[in-house]
């Protein structure tokens, strides 16, 4: 019995010593880990402190640089202001003289342009009158000046020969296209007759016409039912496709020559009267 009790005591003591040794080992490990983590934290703190110091140093350096640049610009500005004060009057006078010269040149330029426009308008009207007279006497041209239109009649001579108060044909709102198409197809039945016709004034490529909008016409131009007229009257105030006119004259026959051997007949109204009417009539016809 004594031996058993002694054995139990020994075993208890050994277990106690083993537990105490294990506890001491764990405490040592904990202490080591704590000491290692503290060292890491110290290193991180030192690194952060160094980084902050570097930032503050560089920021202070940049601030010094900015101030230096600012002081340089201020000094240069002072030099510039001192120079501008010395030359201010001189530069102002030079600018005024330049502006005056520029304004004078602009006034001269616009003045010449305005006068040239007036002269151009007058010369244009004169050339239009000359072209009308030249077209009336186109037959007097010699051969070789092709192409040309031959209008062999003179409105100045024919005005006193006919009475336009009661024309032979008055083209009204009805059968407008029918009448014009019949002139083209059967002109031999109408040549030499007096006529009165209302419609838009048209100028296509230098050719003057009177007509209205309407159905397709194999002999017409620009979507209009129209007929050419020739006159020595001034038409410069009329606007193509806007002015509503009344043409009175004589149905005539001329010739359009492309070359010596190639030509074709042209039908037109020798317009002795061209009147602009105050209102537009029936601008679109159906028959």
XYZ file of C-alpha atoms in Angstrom:
287
model
C 0.000 0.000 0.000
C 2.755 2.356 0.863
C 4.430 1.597 -2.424
C 1.225 2.416 -4.334
C 0.790 5.708 -2.535
C 4.376 6.594 -3.253
C 3.871 5.808 -6.930
C 0.765 8.039 -7.184
C 2.647 10.907 -5.534
C 5.480 10.559 -7.961
C 3.142 10.496 -10.938
C 1.306 13.588 -9.747
C 4.531 15.453 -9.253
C 5.739 14.520 -12.711
C 2.467 15.647 -14.324
C 2.613 18.910 -12.403
C 6.184 19.503 -13.526
C 5.272 18.685 -17.138
C 2.335 21.116 -17.095
C 4.499 23.796 -15.573
C 7.140 23.324 -18.220
C 4.528 23.475 -20.990
C 3.092 26.640 -19.503
C 6.491 28.206 -19.343
C 7.148 27.314 -22.986
C 3.870 28.864 -24.149
C 4.603 32.001 -22.151
C 7.986 32.262 -23.766
C 6.463 31.904 -27.276
C 3.870 34.563 -26.508
C 6.544 36.901 -25.259
C 8.627 36.327 -28.367
C 5.665 37.050 -30.708
C 4.769 40.163 -28.770
C 8.343 41.409 -28.929
C 8.442 40.712 -32.719
C 5.207 42.574 -33.392
C 6.449 45.541 -31.370
C 9.621 45.631 -33.456
C 7.554 45.606 -36.658
C 5.357 48.423 -35.371
C 8.458 50.435 -34.487
C 9.849 49.977 -38.000
C 6.542 51.040 -39.569
C 6.378 54.082 -37.284
C 9.928 55.063 -38.191
C 9.200 54.698 -41.921
C 6.042 56.784 -41.626
C 7.895 59.453 -39.678
C 10.612 59.612 -42.337
C 7.972 59.848 -45.104
C 6.185 62.714 -43.336
C 9.464 64.545 -42.849
C 10.301 64.163 -46.543
C 6.904 65.532 -47.541
C 7.200 68.540 -45.288
C 10.685 69.223 -46.561
C 9.682 69.055 -50.213
C 6.581 71.179 -49.607
C 8.640 73.825 -47.932
C 11.088 73.733 -50.813
C 8.274 74.126 -53.361
C 6.828 77.012 -51.393
C 10.167 78.742 -51.459
C 10.435 78.166 -55.205
C 6.945 79.571 -55.834
C 7.725 82.664 -53.861
C 10.961 83.149 -55.761
C 9.144 82.816 -59.077
C 6.508 85.233 -57.855
C 9.095 87.763 -56.804
C 10.797 87.429 -60.192
C 7.553 88.013 -62.047
C 6.757 90.975 -59.882
C 10.141 92.537 -60.582
C 9.790 91.876 -64.292
C 6.298 93.388 -64.155
C 7.705 96.456 -62.533
C 10.319 96.772 -65.287
C 7.676 96.348 -67.946
C 5.428 98.958 -66.331
C 8.318 101.380 -66.100
C 9.079 100.858 -69.810
C 5.420 101.212 -70.821
C 5.118 104.474 -68.927
C 8.062 105.898 -70.819
C 6.716 104.866 -74.247
C 2.956 105.134 -73.581
C 2.448 108.471 -75.321
C 4.531 107.436 -78.309
C 2.684 104.151 -78.776
C -0.699 105.853 -78.356
C 0.123 108.357 -81.073
C 1.313 105.585 -83.373
C -1.882 103.607 -82.802
C -4.052 106.646 -83.512
C -2.214 107.351 -86.748
C -2.529 103.710 -87.818
C -6.259 103.683 -87.064
C -6.765 106.887 -89.031
C -4.867 105.509 -92.006
C -6.829 102.258 -91.873
C -10.156 104.097 -91.656
C -9.207 106.344 -94.564
C -8.239 103.354 -96.668
C -11.522 101.595 -95.810
C -13.544 104.697 -96.651
C -11.761 105.020 -99.970
C -12.269 101.334 -100.713
C -15.982 101.312 -99.910
C -16.444 104.592 -101.738
C -14.903 103.175 -104.876
C -16.985 100.012 -104.542
C -20.220 102.004 -104.217
C -19.357 104.172 -107.209
C -18.296 101.108 -109.176
C -21.649 99.463 -108.360
C -23.522 102.509 -109.681
C -21.341 102.640 -112.756
C -21.743 98.884 -113.217
C -25.530 99.194 -112.982
C -25.605 102.025 -115.499
C -23.274 100.184 -117.840
C -25.385 97.040 -117.387
C -28.570 98.875 -118.355
C -26.812 100.406 -121.341
C -25.495 96.999 -122.376
C -28.992 95.504 -122.020
C -30.408 98.170 -124.332
C -27.594 97.608 -126.779
C -28.149 93.845 -126.670
C -31.854 94.349 -127.364
C -31.085 96.550 -130.349
C -28.479 94.086 -131.499
C -30.964 91.219 -131.237
C -33.575 93.158 -133.216
C -31.034 93.713 -135.973
C -29.490 90.250 -135.693
C -30.073 89.575 -139.378
C -27.521 92.239 -140.262
C -24.707 90.046 -138.847
C -22.424 88.439 -141.337
C -21.942 84.727 -141.710
C -19.506 83.050 -139.352
C -20.856 84.602 -136.102
C -22.636 81.459 -134.876
C -24.821 80.676 -133.103
C -27.228 83.607 -133.364
C -30.954 84.383 -133.364
C -32.449 86.153 -136.350
C -35.320 88.481 -135.359
C -35.990 90.252 -138.656
C -38.644 92.708 -137.397
C -38.217 96.126 -135.791
C -40.756 97.053 -133.050
C -40.046 100.769 -133.488
C -41.225 100.650 -137.076
C -44.230 98.396 -136.399
C -45.786 100.307 -133.475
C -47.569 102.747 -135.708
C -48.779 100.109 -138.164
C -51.116 98.047 -135.985
C -53.961 98.702 -133.545
C -53.511 96.848 -130.257
C -56.726 98.082 -128.642
C -58.604 95.191 -130.222
C -56.083 92.355 -130.743
C -56.967 89.384 -132.911
C -56.310 86.871 -130.113
C -56.734 87.356 -126.365
C -55.321 84.455 -124.341
C -57.433 84.136 -121.173
C -57.545 81.810 -118.188
C -59.323 79.109 -120.160
C -57.524 77.052 -122.823
C -54.278 78.856 -122.027
C -52.026 75.837 -122.655
C -54.146 74.691 -125.582
C -53.729 78.026 -127.375
C -49.961 78.199 -126.855
C -49.442 74.609 -128.005
C -51.478 75.332 -131.123
C -49.230 78.318 -131.927
C -46.228 76.022 -131.932
C -47.856 73.269 -133.972
C -49.834 75.369 -136.468
C -47.986 78.653 -136.601
C -48.816 79.195 -140.250
C -52.409 79.881 -139.159
C -51.348 82.623 -136.691
C -48.372 84.400 -138.208
C -48.850 88.174 -138.421
C -51.854 88.290 -136.064
C -51.989 90.605 -133.070
C -52.189 89.040 -129.617
C -52.608 89.937 -125.933
C -51.473 87.518 -123.233
C -51.024 87.744 -119.435
C -48.599 85.751 -117.313
C -45.347 85.699 -115.405
C -42.323 87.455 -116.833
C -39.472 84.965 -117.273
C -35.851 85.377 -118.220
C -34.144 82.072 -118.957
C -30.617 82.335 -120.288
C -31.237 85.790 -121.760
C -34.460 84.745 -123.503
C -37.621 86.561 -122.365
C -40.897 84.666 -122.099
C -44.445 85.062 -120.781
C -46.397 82.170 -119.299
C -47.974 80.404 -116.371
C -47.548 77.191 -114.431
C -49.518 74.317 -115.802
C -49.515 70.930 -117.505
C -46.454 69.655 -119.335
C -45.750 71.359 -122.602
C -43.361 69.775 -125.161
C -42.240 73.225 -126.351
C -42.086 75.022 -122.972
C -39.404 75.509 -120.321
C -39.019 75.362 -116.543
C -42.357 73.658 -115.790
C -44.282 76.537 -117.369
C -46.607 76.879 -120.312
C -44.872 79.864 -121.923
C -44.085 81.639 -125.177
C -41.097 83.750 -126.154
C -41.390 87.465 -126.834
C -38.885 90.005 -128.139
C -38.948 93.737 -127.497
C -36.860 96.883 -127.442
C -38.547 98.072 -124.222
C -36.744 98.330 -120.876
C -37.471 95.243 -118.732
C -34.887 95.874 -116.019
C -37.510 96.527 -113.310
C -39.204 93.169 -113.860
C -38.356 90.118 -111.746
C -38.213 86.755 -113.415
C -40.981 84.370 -112.309
C -42.412 87.025 -109.971
C -43.642 89.974 -112.060
C -47.066 89.545 -113.647
C -47.160 91.204 -117.084
C -49.377 91.772 -120.108
C -47.709 91.441 -123.483
C -49.259 92.875 -126.638
C -47.714 92.447 -130.055
C -47.522 90.512 -133.289
C -46.889 86.793 -133.739
C -43.651 86.517 -135.731
C -41.309 83.910 -137.158
C -37.520 84.024 -136.885
C -34.561 81.694 -137.231
C -31.994 80.256 -134.860
C -28.762 79.387 -136.693
C -26.224 77.059 -135.106
C -23.958 77.052 -138.168
C -24.140 77.869 -141.861
C -25.910 74.616 -142.633
C -27.828 73.979 -139.391
C -30.742 76.205 -138.320
C -34.331 76.023 -137.116
C -37.398 78.230 -137.070
C -38.332 80.130 -133.911
C -41.761 81.535 -133.074
C -42.132 84.590 -130.883
C -44.213 87.670 -130.123
C -42.858 90.951 -131.403
C -43.810 92.776 -128.213
C -44.884 96.368 -128.898
C -46.284 96.844 -125.364
C -45.185 95.218 -122.099
C -47.134 96.270 -119.002
C -46.529 95.136 -115.424
C -49.872 94.447 -113.725
C -50.460 95.220 -110.024
C -51.834 91.780 -109.130
C -51.063 88.219 -110.091
C -53.821 86.487 -111.993
C -54.496 82.749 -112.296
C -50.904 81.563 -112.048
C -51.680 77.856 -112.628
C -53.731 76.676 -115.589
C -55.236 73.264 -116.202
C -56.099 73.341 -119.890
